[in-house]
mmCIF file of C-alpha atoms and ligand atoms in Angstrom:
data_model
loop_
_atom_site.group_PDB
_atom_site.id
_atom_site.type_symbol
_atom_site.label_atom_id
_atom_site.label_comp_id
_atom_site.label_asym_id
_atom_site.label_seq_id
_atom_site.Cartn_x
_atom_site.Cartn_y
_atom_site.Cartn_z
ATOM 1 C CA MET A 26 141.955 -12.766 24.828
ATOM 2 C CA THR A 27 139.974 -12.056 28.291
ATOM 3 C CA ASN A 28 142.514 -14.242 30.514
ATOM 4 C CA ILE A 29 146.243 -12.980 30.674
ATOM 5 C CA GLN A 30 147.779 -16.491 29.696
ATOM 6 C CA GLY A 31 151.308 -16.149 30.846
ATOM 7 C CA SER A 32 154.601 -14.271 30.389
ATOM 8 C CA PHE A 33 157.989 -15.550 28.998
ATOM 9 C CA PRO A 34 160.522 -16.277 29.973
ATOM 10 C CA LYS A 35 158.129 -18.019 33.462
ATOM 11 C CA THR A 36 156.170 -19.044 30.592
ATOM 12 C CA ARG A 37 157.966 -20.292 26.989
ATOM 13 C CA LEU A 38 155.317 -21.891 24.475
ATOM 14 C CA ARG A 39 158.208 -23.772 22.816
ATOM 15 C CA ARG A 40 158.294 -26.257 25.864
ATOM 16 C CA ASN A 41 155.079 -28.022 24.914
ATOM 17 C CA ARG A 42 156.709 -29.034 21.224
ATOM 18 C CA MET A 43 159.748 -29.819 21.902
ATOM 19 C CA LYS A 44 158.988 -33.697 22.006
ATOM 20 C CA ASP A 45 156.566 -35.520 19.961
ATOM 21 C CA PHE A 46 155.252 -37.025 23.081
ATOM 22 C CA SER A 47 153.780 -33.681 23.710
ATOM 23 C CA ARG A 48 153.617 -31.887 20.673
ATOM 24 C CA ARG A 49 150.730 -35.073 20.017
ATOM 25 C CA LEU A 50 148.637 -34.412 23.432
ATOM 26 C CA VAL A 51 148.584 -30.800 22.775
ATOM 27 C CA ALA A 52 147.433 -31.526 19.316
ATOM 28 C CA GLU A 53 144.422 -29.095 18.830
ATOM 29 C CA ASN A 54 142.744 -31.203 15.898
ATOM 30 C CA ASN A 55 143.526 -34.565 14.073
ATOM 31 C CA LEU A 56 142.601 -35.419 11.203
ATOM 32 C CA GLY A 57 141.020 -39.060 11.119
ATOM 33 C CA THR A 58 140.093 -41.844 8.061
ATOM 34 C CA ASN A 59 136.194 -41.158 9.098
ATOM 35 C CA ASP A 60 136.786 -37.732 7.811
ATOM 36 C CA LEU A 61 137.253 -38.092 3.962
ATOM 37 C CA ILE A 62 135.181 -38.652 0.878
ATOM 38 C CA LEU A 63 136.597 -40.290 -2.241
ATOM 39 C CA PRO A 64 135.205 -38.860 -5.195
ATOM 40 C CA LEU A 65 135.949 -41.533 -7.935
ATOM 41 C CA PHE A 66 135.005 -41.408 -11.359
ATOM 42 C CA VAL A 67 133.690 -43.680 -13.535
ATOM 43 C CA CYS A 68 132.889 -44.658 -17.649
ATOM 44 C CA ASP A 69 131.228 -47.237 -19.773
ATOM 45 C CA GLY A 70 133.149 -50.236 -20.466
ATOM 46 C CA ASN A 71 134.899 -53.117 -19.281
ATOM 47 C CA ASN A 72 138.438 -53.566 -17.935
ATOM 48 C CA VAL A 73 138.915 -49.372 -18.211
ATOM 49 C CA GLU A 74 141.944 -47.760 -16.532
ATOM 50 C CA ASP A 75 141.276 -44.595 -18.264
ATOM 51 C CA PRO A 76 144.281 -42.788 -16.297
ATOM 52 C CA ILE A 77 143.095 -38.878 -16.587
ATOM 53 C CA LYS A 78 145.686 -36.919 -18.148
ATOM 54 C CA SER A 79 145.089 -33.508 -15.988
ATOM 55 C CA MET A 80 144.527 -35.329 -12.751
ATOM 56 C CA PRO A 81 148.256 -37.354 -11.980
ATOM 57 C CA GLY A 82 147.227 -40.543 -10.297
ATOM 58 C CA VAL A 83 143.802 -40.523 -10.670
ATOM 59 C CA SER A 84 141.935 -42.926 -13.502
ATOM 60 C CA ARG A 85 138.338 -43.045 -14.315
ATOM 61 C CA TYR A 86 137.682 -46.883 -14.379
ATOM 62 C CA SER A 87 133.820 -48.666 -15.873
ATOM 63 C CA ILE A 88 132.043 -49.987 -13.464
ATOM 64 C CA ASP A 89 133.979 -53.919 -12.816
ATOM 65 C CA LYS A 90 137.208 -52.007 -12.125
ATOM 66 C CA LEU A 91 135.321 -49.075 -9.499
ATOM 67 C CA LEU A 92 134.134 -52.246 -7.813
ATOM 68 C CA HIS A 93 138.344 -52.625 -6.912
ATOM 69 C CA LYS A 94 138.538 -49.162 -5.950
ATOM 70 C CA VAL A 95 135.209 -48.960 -3.816
ATOM 71 C CA GLU A 96 136.818 -52.436 -2.442
ATOM 72 C CA GLU A 97 139.950 -50.612 -0.999
ATOM 73 C CA VAL A 98 138.808 -47.702 0.368
ATOM 74 C CA VAL A 99 135.765 -50.460 2.610
ATOM 75 C CA LYS A 100 138.906 -52.512 3.584
ATOM 76 C CA LEU A 101 140.297 -48.493 5.013
ATOM 77 C CA SER A 102 136.837 -47.769 6.746
ATOM 78 C CA ILE A 103 136.789 -45.089 5.031
ATOM 79 C CA PRO A 104 132.831 -44.256 5.148
ATOM 80 C CA ALA A 105 132.067 -42.473 1.843
ATOM 81 C CA ILE A 106 132.355 -42.337 -1.863
ATOM 82 C CA ALA A 107 131.090 -39.851 -4.619
ATOM 83 C CA ILE A 108 130.887 -40.725 -7.713
ATOM 84 C CA PHE A 109 131.110 -38.366 -10.838
ATOM 85 C CA PRO A 110 130.100 -40.162 -14.844
ATOM 86 C CA GLN A 111 132.118 -39.441 -17.722
ATOM 87 C CA ILE A 112 128.953 -39.567 -20.459
ATOM 88 C CA GLU A 113 130.625 -40.492 -23.789
ATOM 89 C CA ALA A 114 129.711 -37.413 -25.889
ATOM 90 C CA SER A 115 126.890 -39.500 -28.617
ATOM 91 C CA LEU A 116 124.214 -39.591 -25.097
ATOM 92 C CA LYS A 117 124.399 -35.940 -24.478
ATOM 93 C CA ASN A 118 121.930 -34.253 -25.670
ATOM 94 C CA ASN A 119 121.277 -29.813 -24.925
ATOM 95 C CA GLU A 120 118.287 -31.567 -21.948
ATOM 96 C CA GLY A 121 120.858 -33.647 -20.451
ATOM 97 C CA SER A 122 117.695 -36.790 -20.491
ATOM 98 C CA LEU A 123 119.986 -39.112 -19.330
ATOM 99 C CA ALA A 124 120.513 -37.688 -15.783
ATOM 100 C CA PHE A 125 116.861 -38.691 -15.530
ATOM 101 C CA ASP A 126 117.270 -42.848 -16.771
ATOM 102 C CA GLU A 127 116.642 -44.874 -14.270
ATOM 103 C CA ASN A 128 119.084 -46.623 -16.360
ATOM 104 C CA ASN A 129 121.996 -44.386 -16.458
ATOM 105 C CA LEU A 130 126.063 -45.390 -15.967
ATOM 106 C CA VAL A 131 124.775 -43.112 -12.564
ATOM 107 C CA CYS A 132 122.609 -45.783 -11.076
ATOM 108 C CA ARG A 133 124.470 -48.857 -13.007
ATOM 109 C CA SER A 134 126.961 -47.924 -10.834
ATOM 110 C CA ILE A 135 125.206 -47.143 -7.268
ATOM 111 C CA LYS A 136 123.779 -50.665 -7.927
ATOM 112 C CA SER A 137 125.982 -52.313 -8.190
ATOM 113 C CA ILE A 138 128.616 -51.373 -5.357
ATOM 114 C CA LYS A 139 125.734 -52.099 -2.784
ATOM 115 C CA LYS A 140 125.059 -55.180 -4.152
ATOM 116 C CA GLU A 141 128.158 -56.373 -3.345
ATOM 117 C CA PHE A 142 129.112 -53.531 -0.775
ATOM 118 C CA THR A 143 126.148 -52.626 1.625
ATOM 119 C CA ASP A 144 127.841 -50.424 4.157
ATOM 120 C CA ILE A 145 129.293 -47.662 2.313
ATOM 121 C CA GLY A 146 128.139 -44.272 2.257
ATOM 122 C CA ILE A 147 127.442 -43.204 -2.014
ATOM 123 C CA ILE A 148 127.024 -39.742 -2.376
ATOM 124 C CA CYS A 149 125.443 -38.681 -6.091
ATOM 125 C CA ASP A 150 125.619 -34.810 -8.056
ATOM 126 C CA VAL A 151 122.827 -33.200 -8.842
ATOM 127 C CA ALA A 152 123.426 -31.638 -12.273
ATOM 128 C CA LEU A 153 122.945 -31.852 -15.508
ATOM 129 C CA ASP A 154 126.880 -31.028 -16.925
ATOM 130 C CA PRO A 155 127.921 -34.514 -17.264
ATOM 131 C CA PHE A 156 124.727 -34.989 -19.306
ATOM 132 C CA THR A 157 124.214 -32.330 -21.317
ATOM 133 C CA GLU A 158 126.721 -31.309 -24.524
ATOM 134 C CA HIS A 159 127.240 -27.979 -23.799
ATOM 135 C CA GLY A 160 128.046 -28.551 -19.723
ATOM 136 C CA HIS A 161 126.219 -26.297 -17.872
ATOM 137 C CA ASP A 162 124.094 -27.747 -14.999
ATOM 138 C CA GLY A 163 120.813 -26.405 -16.190
ATOM 139 C CA LEU A 164 118.711 -25.972 -18.886
ATOM 140 C CA VAL A 165 119.900 -23.371 -21.649
ATOM 141 C CA ILE A 166 116.729 -21.665 -22.758
ATOM 142 C CA ASP A 167 117.533 -18.496 -24.953
ATOM 143 C CA ASN A 168 120.638 -18.634 -24.005
ATOM 144 C CA LYS A 169 120.140 -17.939 -21.126
ATOM 145 C CA ILE A 170 120.538 -21.194 -17.994
ATOM 146 C CA ASP A 171 116.237 -21.808 -16.899
ATOM 147 C CA ASN A 172 116.463 -21.965 -13.165
ATOM 148 C CA ASP A 173 113.179 -23.101 -12.761
ATOM 149 C CA ARG A 174 112.463 -25.599 -15.549
ATOM 150 C CA THR A 175 115.736 -27.055 -15.113
ATOM 151 C CA LEU A 176 114.360 -27.994 -11.249
ATOM 152 C CA GLU A 177 111.625 -29.786 -13.032
ATOM 153 C CA VAL A 178 114.783 -32.036 -14.711
ATOM 154 C CA LEU A 179 116.769 -32.101 -11.519
ATOM 155 C CA GLU A 180 113.672 -33.971 -9.040
ATOM 156 C CA LYS A 181 112.881 -36.901 -11.179
ATOM 157 C CA GLN A 182 117.667 -37.218 -12.170
ATOM 158 C CA ALA A 183 116.982 -36.970 -8.119
ATOM 159 C CA LEU A 184 114.737 -39.543 -7.283
ATOM 160 C CA VAL A 185 116.347 -42.012 -10.819
ATOM 161 C CA GLN A 186 119.512 -41.605 -7.967
ATOM 162 C CA ALA A 187 117.958 -42.668 -4.538
ATOM 163 C CA HIS A 188 115.741 -44.818 -6.248
ATOM 164 C CA ALA A 189 119.557 -47.064 -7.411
ATOM 165 C CA GLY A 190 119.712 -46.644 -3.551
ATOM 166 C CA CYS A 191 122.348 -43.770 -3.445
ATOM 167 C CA ASP A 192 121.981 -42.168 0.332
ATOM 168 C CA VAL A 193 123.218 -38.872 -0.593
ATOM 169 C CA ILE A 194 122.069 -36.631 -2.890
ATOM 170 C CA ALA A 195 124.260 -33.862 -3.325
ATOM 171 C CA PRO A 196 122.839 -30.804 -6.009
ATOM 172 C CA SER A 197 125.790 -29.039 -7.341
ATOM 173 C CA ASP A 198 123.923 -27.265 -9.977
ATOM 174 C CA MET A 199 123.276 -23.999 -7.399
ATOM 175 C CA MET A 200 120.017 -23.617 -9.034
ATOM 176 C CA ASP A 201 117.567 -21.495 -6.616
ATOM 177 C CA GLY A 202 114.848 -23.575 -5.046
ATOM 178 C CA ARG A 203 116.434 -27.016 -5.977
ATOM 179 C CA ILE A 204 117.286 -28.024 -2.060
ATOM 180 C CA GLY A 205 113.302 -27.406 -0.753
ATOM 181 C CA ARG A 206 111.718 -29.302 -4.851
ATOM 182 C CA ILE A 207 114.728 -32.515 -3.833
ATOM 183 C CA ARG A 208 113.073 -32.752 -0.263
ATOM 184 C CA THR A 209 109.899 -33.275 -1.595
ATOM 185 C CA VAL A 210 110.029 -35.276 -4.269
ATOM 186 C CA LEU A 211 112.171 -37.165 -1.969
ATOM 187 C CA ASP A 212 109.646 -37.439 0.693
ATOM 188 C CA ASN A 213 106.755 -37.973 -1.674
ATOM 189 C CA ASN A 214 108.137 -40.775 -2.773
ATOM 190 C CA ASN A 215 108.714 -42.461 0.043
ATOM 191 C CA PHE A 216 112.887 -41.587 0.480
ATOM 192 C CA GLN A 217 112.149 -39.553 4.027
ATOM 193 C CA ASP A 218 116.318 -41.386 4.976
ATOM 194 C CA THR A 219 117.384 -40.202 2.355
ATOM 195 C CA LEU A 220 120.269 -37.705 2.668
ATOM 196 C CA ILE A 221 120.433 -34.153 0.546
ATOM 197 C CA LEU A 222 124.701 -32.930 0.852
ATOM 198 C CA SER A 223 123.977 -29.428 -0.843
ATOM 199 C CA TYR A 224 126.654 -27.865 -2.213
ATOM 200 C CA ALA A 225 125.447 -25.264 -0.494
ATOM 201 C CA ALA A 226 128.344 -22.087 -0.927
ATOM 202 C CA LYS A 227 129.285 -23.534 -4.367
ATOM 203 C CA TYR A 228 131.458 -21.155 -6.737
ATOM 204 C CA ALA A 229 132.644 -20.402 -9.707
ATOM 205 C CA SER A 230 135.831 -21.429 -9.805
ATOM 206 C CA GLY A 231 139.127 -22.120 -12.031
ATOM 207 C CA PHE A 232 140.294 -25.047 -10.227
ATOM 208 C CA TYR A 233 137.306 -27.290 -11.577
ATOM 209 C CA GLY A 234 139.422 -27.372 -14.802
ATOM 210 C CA PRO A 235 140.617 -30.767 -14.361
ATOM 211 C CA PHE A 236 137.832 -32.342 -13.236
ATOM 212 C CA ARG A 237 136.223 -30.991 -16.543
ATOM 213 C CA ASP A 238 138.564 -32.654 -18.147
ATOM 214 C CA ALA A 239 137.613 -35.683 -16.852
ATOM 215 C CA ILE A 240 134.093 -35.604 -17.429
ATOM 216 C CA GLY A 241 135.114 -33.979 -20.459
ATOM 217 C CA SER A 242 131.977 -30.802 -19.581
ATOM 218 C CA GLY A 243 134.164 -28.049 -19.832
ATOM 219 C CA SER A 244 134.966 -26.886 -24.025
ATOM 220 C CA LYS A 245 131.408 -25.081 -24.863
ATOM 221 C CA LEU A 246 130.984 -23.569 -21.634
ATOM 222 C CA GLY A 247 131.025 -19.882 -22.995
ATOM 223 C CA LYS A 248 132.671 -17.121 -22.064
ATOM 224 C CA ASP A 249 130.939 -16.578 -18.515
ATOM 225 C CA GLY A 250 131.174 -20.054 -17.642
ATOM 226 C CA LYS A 251 129.283 -21.023 -14.117
ATOM 227 C CA LEU A 252 129.195 -17.224 -13.450
ATOM 228 C CA THR A 253 124.713 -16.771 -13.849
ATOM 229 C CA TYR A 254 125.084 -19.725 -11.104
ATOM 230 C CA GLN A 255 127.654 -20.026 -9.778
ATOM 231 C CA MET A 256 128.853 -18.145 -6.558
ATOM 232 C CA ASP A 257 131.119 -14.902 -7.340
ATOM 233 C CA PRO A 258 134.508 -15.522 -5.463
ATOM 234 C CA SER A 259 133.970 -11.944 -3.764
ATOM 235 C CA ASN A 260 131.342 -12.965 -1.975
ATOM 236 C CA SER A 261 130.945 -14.466 1.709
ATOM 237 C CA ASP A 262 128.158 -13.091 3.685
ATOM 238 C CA GLU A 263 126.009 -14.524 -0.159
ATOM 239 C CA ALA A 264 127.528 -17.963 1.221
ATOM 240 C CA LEU A 265 125.414 -17.553 4.374
ATOM 241 C CA ARG A 266 122.526 -16.624 2.857
ATOM 242 C CA GLU A 267 122.885 -19.531 0.335
ATOM 243 C CA VAL A 268 123.383 -21.943 2.926
ATOM 244 C CA ALA A 269 120.372 -20.309 5.245
ATOM 245 C CA PHE A 270 118.415 -21.062 2.104
ATOM 246 C CA ASP A 271 119.319 -24.549 2.128
ATOM 247 C CA ILE A 272 118.888 -25.909 5.581
ATOM 248 C CA ASN A 273 115.539 -23.866 5.266
ATOM 249 C CA GLU A 274 114.697 -26.352 1.880
ATOM 250 C CA GLY A 275 115.741 -29.054 4.184
ATOM 251 C CA ALA A 276 119.363 -30.337 3.554
ATOM 252 C CA ASP A 277 121.142 -32.320 5.976
ATOM 253 C CA MET A 278 124.725 -31.082 4.992
ATOM 254 C CA VAL A 279 126.087 -28.033 3.333
ATOM 255 C CA MET A 280 128.979 -27.977 1.715
ATOM 256 C CA VAL A 281 131.857 -25.508 0.525
ATOM 257 C CA LYS A 282 133.823 -25.754 -3.021
ATOM 258 C CA PRO A 283 136.682 -25.391 -3.486
ATOM 259 C CA GLY A 284 138.305 -25.990 -0.725
ATOM 260 C CA MET A 285 141.667 -24.414 0.438
ATOM 261 C CA PRO A 286 140.920 -20.526 -1.281
ATOM 262 C CA TYR A 287 137.326 -20.681 1.032
ATOM 263 C CA LEU A 288 138.900 -21.812 4.313
ATOM 264 C CA ASP A 289 137.488 -18.537 5.483
ATOM 265 C CA ILE A 290 133.848 -19.619 4.703
ATOM 266 C CA ILE A 291 133.458 -22.757 6.415
ATOM 267 C CA SER A 292 134.636 -21.035 8.888
ATOM 268 C CA ARG A 293 132.147 -18.437 9.116
ATOM 269 C CA ILE A 294 129.518 -21.166 8.307
ATOM 270 C CA LYS A 295 130.305 -23.354 10.696
ATOM 271 C CA ALA A 296 130.305 -20.162 13.682
ATOM 272 C CA GLU A 297 127.059 -18.930 12.561
ATOM 273 C CA PHE A 298 124.796 -22.323 11.122
ATOM 274 C CA LYS A 299 126.651 -25.020 13.423
ATOM 275 C CA VAL A 300 125.178 -27.451 10.685
ATOM 276 C CA PRO A 301 127.080 -30.270 9.384
ATOM 277 C CA THR A 302 129.928 -28.880 6.918
ATOM 278 C CA PHE A 303 132.020 -30.496 3.991
ATOM 279 C CA ALA A 304 134.908 -28.852 2.676
ATOM 280 C CA TYR A 305 135.341 -30.028 -1.053
ATOM 281 C CA GLN A 306 139.443 -30.210 -2.181
ATOM 282 C CA VAL A 307 138.358 -29.657 -6.217
ATOM 283 C CA SER A 308 140.572 -31.560 -9.023
ATOM 284 C CA GLY A 309 142.707 -28.073 -8.776
ATOM 285 C CA GLU A 310 143.601 -28.662 -5.404
ATOM 286 C CA TYR A 311 144.373 -31.847 -5.771
ATOM 287 C CA SER A 312 146.232 -31.900 -9.251
ATOM 288 C CA MET A 313 148.630 -28.546 -7.920
ATOM 289 C CA ILE A 314 149.454 -30.644 -4.856
ATOM 290 C CA LYS A 315 150.575 -33.748 -6.540
ATOM 291 C CA ASP A 316 152.511 -31.785 -9.248
ATOM 292 C CA SER A 317 153.971 -30.601 -6.885
ATOM 293 C CA ILE A 318 155.318 -33.679 -5.066
ATOM 294 C CA ASN A 319 156.019 -35.494 -7.979
ATOM 295 C CA LYS A 320 158.436 -32.572 -9.428
ATOM 296 C CA GLY A 321 160.062 -33.158 -5.749
ATOM 297 C CA TRP A 322 159.126 -29.600 -5.551
ATOM 298 C CA LEU A 323 157.028 -29.679 -2.474
ATOM 299 C CA ASN A 324 157.544 -32.911 0.102
ATOM 300 C CA GLU A 325 154.360 -35.436 0.419
ATOM 301 C CA LYS A 326 153.709 -33.837 3.901
ATOM 302 C CA VAL A 327 151.732 -31.013 2.339
ATOM 303 C CA ILE A 328 148.632 -33.403 1.849
ATOM 304 C CA MET A 329 148.354 -33.899 5.373
ATOM 305 C CA GLU A 330 148.169 -30.051 5.977
ATOM 306 C CA SER A 331 146.278 -29.205 3.578
ATOM 307 C CA LEU A 332 143.415 -31.286 4.816
ATOM 308 C CA LEU A 333 144.520 -30.399 8.796
ATOM 309 C CA SER A 334 143.438 -26.568 7.602
ATOM 310 C CA PHE A 335 140.237 -28.599 7.205
ATOM 311 C CA LYS A 336 139.384 -29.529 10.026
ATOM 312 C CA ARG A 337 141.114 -25.580 11.782
ATOM 313 C CA ALA A 338 138.495 -23.953 9.568
ATOM 314 C CA GLY A 339 135.965 -26.374 11.028
ATOM 315 C CA ALA A 340 134.739 -28.190 8.650
ATOM 316 C CA ASN A 341 133.872 -32.428 9.753
ATOM 317 C CA GLY A 342 134.444 -34.243 6.336
ATOM 318 C CA ILE A 343 136.602 -33.255 3.589
ATOM 319 C CA LEU A 344 135.964 -34.873 -0.424
ATOM 320 C CA THR A 345 139.339 -35.200 -1.496
ATOM 321 C CA TYR A 346 141.488 -37.269 -4.208
ATOM 322 C CA PHE A 347 144.074 -37.855 -1.750
ATOM 323 C CA ALA A 348 141.274 -39.852 0.550
ATOM 324 C CA LEU A 349 143.222 -43.852 -0.053
ATOM 325 C CA ASP A 350 146.537 -42.210 0.294
ATOM 326 C CA ILE A 351 145.736 -40.490 3.711
ATOM 327 C CA ALA A 352 143.647 -43.495 4.615
ATOM 328 C CA LYS A 353 146.380 -45.937 4.327
ATOM 329 C CA LYS A 354 149.146 -43.173 5.820
ATOM 330 C CA LEU A 355 146.943 -43.562 9.353
ATOM 331 C CA LYS A 356 146.226 -46.983 9.533
ATOM 332 C CA ASN A 357 150.436 -47.659 9.564
ATOM 333 C CA GLU A 358 150.994 -44.765 12.193
HETATM 334 C C1 PBG B 429 129.667 -30.009 -11.339
HETATM 335 C C2 PBG B 429 130.644 -30.438 -10.117
HETATM 336 C C3 PBG B 429 131.458 -29.785 -10.821
HETATM 337 C C4 PBG B 429 132.592 -30.141 -9.434
HETATM 338 C C5 PBG B 429 131.661 -31.285 -8.548
HETATM 339 N N1 PBG B 429 130.435 -31.559 -9.443
HETATM 340 C C6 PBG B 429 132.430 -28.945 -12.532
HETATM 341 C C7 PBG B 429 131.914 -27.737 -12.014
HETATM 342 O O1 PBG B 429 130.868 -26.941 -11.067
HETATM 343 O O2 PBG B 429 132.122 -27.377 -13.313
HETATM 344 C C8 PBG B 429 134.098 -30.393 -9.252
HETATM 345 C C9 PBG B 429 134.986 -30.553 -8.359
HETATM 346 C C10 PBG B 429 136.212 -31.572 -8.597
HETATM 347 O O3 PBG B 429 136.939 -30.171 -9.047
HETATM 348 O O4 PBG B 429 137.069 -31.779 -8.180
HETATM 349 N N2 PBG B 429 128.407 -29.593 -10.660
#
């Protein structure tokens, strides 16, 4: 700090904290509904609401039920949702070919939502994990994830989603070069205005466990899991390189994932690049907090506290399974 900022007893830092009104006035960060993105799980069928065991309070919905959920999101003015499909095992294969079928569950969800709710932002993952038998985000060829052949499939997946009406293509696969390839294919097909939100700094994290239960992608990943493509939790300079590459290749927004264990990464990215930066408070983070609240071990105020940490770190927005709860709370304040 360059300036001397006073000293005790003339200056008492507690004075600003004494009353609610002054605490509110001096708050440096605020969380608003505009900061929220709700991830939603969709499954096949009709009238299905299927609770996810490892994510208390979160369910998979068939499209008809999903629309009710989206209606809540719209009514609360949450700007966007992110859609994740649970694909039936019999429809998965080694190539994840359903990923680029224009009638797949994701595309049907987008079309149904857009028909009723034109203004809600729809974000879709580009990655093969929901569609492959092995659960990897890329093609497994000779026991390796083949980067360049995966890119060809990701291009096709991005394109069917854009065609269906997806607003934001969110590659979460961590293949090298995917942002540039997807930007080009979108541009060549008249989707210049379709946004790309890159999962730029995505770590090989144990905190994705409940999500993999939710979409059924976790059981066959092998002993190295996703370590050959997702980032090593030891690294942070490397995250800046990932982000720099993705911005150069045409990403409009970047994401850090998971959230709370990687606040330093958000802060460094924001300081270095000043681009729209998002945090994903992932399934494992959600479940830890939610389960402790359910057990009475933590007060539900920790939800807001956890989300404020992202704002402090510099995030522009947060993907969180708490989005509806928090938006309701903000509305009633
Ligand atoms: C898959 C994907 C994952 C998440 C979002 N997209 C999991 C993974 O990489 O295995 C995790 C989200 C969460 O845990 O809430 N590409």
